[in-house]
Steps between C-alpha positions, in 0.01 A plus 500: 500500500215437726354171593187418725466157646161408667203724576333676783661551831765235447621619167879569450626793276845474349679783340811356322778754400817422302820647640763425252547117504328486852147530627301705753159344591247681721247246632205651687143420608232598744637799695835543314809573702868409520513168699793342345791555278664192352800496272593191294835482328502206279329295769681646805276698717488781744188656656368747753161473669390768734386373855163324490472485126470160311532629142825302464277203419413686177834677427766229560374222272445751210843661545686168525318332208528789257867548576565132462308465170617804326855535652442849623453720806129518598384730767147450629320753717191332636211617715165353545265568797141408550335574842358193678612278224382139522698183451304446173605843369857439603479180298363696203775756516766207505333343209488835312879553568587150370297553184661849456844350519421210269353758247816708521722203442311276274390763243860649503331825588827683588644438139191626356512820699851566401421461134201746523 
């Protein structure tokens, strides 16, 4: 299942893949890359962020909340890069990430994907 949150340069793209009872979420935007891998396990968390990347700000909250809410393992691979990003654009990305997380949780999107 794919989800797009926001528009333009600050849009976030989610690809949500069921893996048995667990979830793999690819979260990208801008110049996509692998900037963080976060694994939530029923609320417990482990993550790896390559040097100089800040994509953990996107990956960690998503992995933690999905794993807590759905009592599963959730792996998030995130990478968003925008050259010369402004503070306003960073704020837009953060808002888009928060909206995407809310949409996944509040609409029970993961249960709907499993039924499809």
